[in-house]
CSV table of C-alpha atoms in Angstrom, one decimal:
chain,number,residue,atom,x,y,z
A,1,MET,CA,-16.3,-0.8,4.7
A,2,TYR,CA,-18.0,-4.2,4.7
A,3,ASN,CA,-14.9,-5.7,6.4
A,4,GLY,CA,-15.1,-3.1,9.2
A,5,THR,CA,-18.8,-3.8,9.7
A,6,ASP,CA,-18.2,-7.6,9.7
A,7,PHE,CA,-15.3,-7.1,12.1
A,8,LEU,CA,-17.4,-5.2,14.6
A,9,VAL,CA,-20.3,-7.8,14.4
A,10,LYS,CA,-18.1,-10.8,14.8
A,11,ARG,CA,-15.4,-9.7,17.3
A,12,TYR,CA,-17.3,-7.1,19.4
A,13,HIS,CA,-20.9,-8.4,18.9
A,14,PHE,CA,-22.4,-5.3,17.5
A,15,SER,CA,-25.7,-5.7,15.7
A,16,HIS,CA,-25.5,-5.2,12.0
A,17,GLN,CA,-27.3,-1.9,12.4
A,18,GLN,CA,-24.9,-0.7,15.1
A,19,ALA,CA,-21.8,-1.8,13.1
A,20,GLY,CA,-23.1,-0.1,10.0
A,21,LEU,CA,-23.8,3.1,11.9
A,22,VAL,CA,-20.3,3.1,13.4
A,23,THR,CA,-18.4,2.4,10.2
A,24,GLY,CA,-20.6,4.9,8.3
A,25,THR,CA,-19.9,7.5,11.0
A,26,SER,CA,-16.2,6.9,10.8
A,27,LEU,CA,-16.4,7.9,7.1
A,28,LEU,CA,-17.9,11.2,8.1
A,29,ILE,CA,-14.6,12.1,9.9
A,30,PRO,CA,-12.5,12.4,6.8
A,31,LEU,CA,-15.4,14.0,4.9
A,32,ILE,CA,-15.3,16.9,7.4
A,33,LEU,CA,-11.7,16.9,8.5
A,34,THR,CA,-9.8,16.4,5.2
A,35,PRO,CA,-10.6,19.9,3.8
A,36,ILE,CA,-9.7,21.5,7.1
A,37,LEU,CA,-6.4,19.7,7.3
A,38,GLY,CA,-5.7,20.6,3.7
A,39,ILE,CA,-6.3,24.3,4.4
A,40,ILE,CA,-4.0,24.1,7.5
A,41,ALA,CA,-1.3,22.3,5.5
A,42,ASP,CA,-1.5,24.9,2.7
A,43,LYS,CA,-1.3,27.8,5.1
A,44,LYS,CA,1.0,26.6,7.9
A,45,GLY,CA,2.9,23.8,6.2
A,46,ARG,CA,3.9,21.0,8.6
A,47,ARG,CA,2.7,18.2,6.3
A,48,SER,CA,5.4,15.9,7.6
A,49,TYR,CA,4.2,16.3,11.1
A,50,MET,CA,0.6,15.6,10.0
A,51,VAL,CA,1.7,12.5,8.0
A,52,VAL,CA,3.7,11.1,11.0
A,53,SER,CA,0.8,11.9,13.3
A,54,GLY,CA,-1.5,10.0,11.0
A,55,LEU,CA,0.8,7.0,10.9
A,56,ILE,CA,1.0,7.0,14.7
A,57,ILE,CA,-2.8,7.3,14.9
A,58,ILE,CA,-3.4,4.3,12.6
A,59,LEU,CA,-0.8,2.2,14.4
A,60,ALA,CA,-2.3,3.1,17.8
A,61,SER,CA,-5.8,2.3,16.4
A,62,HIS,CA,-4.6,-1.2,15.4
A,63,VAL,CA,-2.9,-1.8,18.7
A,64,TYR,CA,-6.1,-0.6,20.4
A,65,PHE,CA,-8.1,-3.2,18.5
A,66,LEU,CA,-5.5,-5.9,19.3
A,67,LEU,CA,-5.7,-5.2,23.1
A,68,LEU,CA,-9.4,-4.6,23.3
A,69,PRO,CA,-11.2,-7.7,24.6
A,70,SER,CA,-13.8,-9.4,22.4
A,71,GLY,CA,-17.5,-8.8,23.3
A,72,SER,CA,-20.0,-11.4,24.2
A,73,GLU,CA,-23.5,-12.1,22.8
A,74,GLY,CA,-25.8,-9.3,23.7
A,75,ASN,CA,-23.0,-7.3,25.3
A,76,PRO,CA,-21.1,-5.4,22.6
A,77,VAL,CA,-17.8,-3.7,23.3
A,78,ASN,CA,-18.7,-0.1,22.7
A,79,LEU,CA,-15.1,1.0,23.2
A,80,ALA,CA,-14.4,-0.4,19.7
A,81,VAL,CA,-15.9,2.9,18.4
A,82,GLY,CA,-12.6,4.5,19.5
A,83,GLY,CA,-10.6,2.4,17.1
A,84,MET,CA,-13.0,3.3,14.2
A,85,ILE,CA,-12.5,7.0,15.1
A,86,GLY,CA,-8.8,6.4,14.7
A,87,HIS,CA,-9.3,4.9,11.3
A,88,GLY,CA,-11.4,7.9,10.3
A,89,ILE,CA,-8.8,10.4,11.4
A,90,PHE,CA,-6.1,8.5,9.5
A,91,SER,CA,-8.4,8.5,6.4
A,92,ALA,CA,-8.6,12.3,6.7
A,93,ILE,CA,-4.8,12.7,6.9
A,94,PHE,CA,-4.0,10.2,4.1
A,95,PRO,CA,-4.5,12.7,1.2
A,96,LEU,CA,-1.7,14.8,2.7
A,97,ILE,CA,0.7,11.9,2.0
A,98,ILE,CA,-0.3,12.1,-1.7
A,99,SER,CA,0.1,15.9,-1.8
A,100,CYS,CA,3.7,15.5,-0.6
A,101,ILE,CA,4.7,14.0,-3.9
A,102,GLU,CA,4.9,17.4,-5.6
A,103,LEU,CA,7.1,18.6,-2.8
A,104,VAL,CA,9.6,15.8,-3.0
A,105,LEU,CA,9.8,15.2,-6.8
A,106,THR,CA,10.7,17.5,-9.6
A,107,PRO,CA,7.8,18.6,-11.8
A,108,GLU,CA,9.1,16.3,-14.6
A,109,LEU,CA,8.7,13.3,-12.2
A,110,ALA,CA,5.5,14.2,-10.4
A,111,GLY,CA,3.3,12.2,-12.8
A,112,LEU,CA,5.5,9.1,-12.3
A,113,GLY,CA,5.3,9.7,-8.6
A,114,PHE,CA,1.5,9.9,-8.6
A,115,GLY,CA,1.3,6.8,-10.8
A,116,LEU,CA,3.5,4.8,-8.5
A,117,VAL,CA,1.6,5.8,-5.4
A,118,VAL,CA,-1.7,4.8,-7.1
A,119,SER,CA,-0.2,1.5,-8.3
A,120,VAL,CA,1.2,0.6,-4.9
A,121,GLN,CA,-2.1,1.6,-3.2
A,122,THR,CA,-4.1,-0.5,-5.6
A,123,GLY,CA,-1.7,-3.4,-5.3
A,124,MET,CA,-1.8,-3.3,-1.5
A,125,THR,CA,-5.6,-3.0,-1.5
A,126,MET,CA,-5.8,-6.1,-3.8
A,127,LEU,CA,-3.3,-8.0,-1.6
A,128,VAL,CA,-5.0,-7.1,1.7
A,129,THR,CA,-8.4,-8.0,0.2
A,130,ILE,CA,-7.1,-11.4,-0.9
A,131,ILE,CA,-5.4,-12.1,2.4
A,132,THR,CA,-8.5,-10.9,4.4
A,133,GLY,CA,-10.7,-13.2,2.3
A,134,LEU,CA,-8.5,-16.2,2.8
A,135,LEU,CA,-8.3,-15.6,6.6
A,136,HIS,CA,-12.1,-15.1,6.6
A,137,ASP,CA,-12.7,-18.3,4.7
A,138,GLU,CA,-10.2,-20.2,6.9
A,139,THR,CA,-11.9,-18.9,10.1
A,140,LEU,CA,-15.3,-20.1,8.8
A,141,GLN,CA,-14.0,-23.6,8.1
A,142,THR,CA,-12.6,-24.2,11.6
């Protein structure tokens, strides 16, 4: 979550300690919520509704960050915590997306499905990390 911490420090003027606390706390949400959502999904079903809800939450969280004004030195924008909570909730719902693979594919193709999901996730993580690094470096140079 270094990028999240760095984002809160630079855009919303959190101290490093505050930003670390917020990003760390946002990781507690999936730690607690994921098993609960898994139990609900196993007992009640409705995985598709949970997945769509998660996508709406992560989209709303990004729009929230986009519209939230930047802070000023010594005056952090504490409302940024709301966006980090949205990220935490999405992180709790994300494993349900992976669990849907077995429901969509035949048992013979489930291994391939899991492999493709992990490959795409790893590739996107790599791509986003590279793009973020390039944008970060470009921002520092201007």
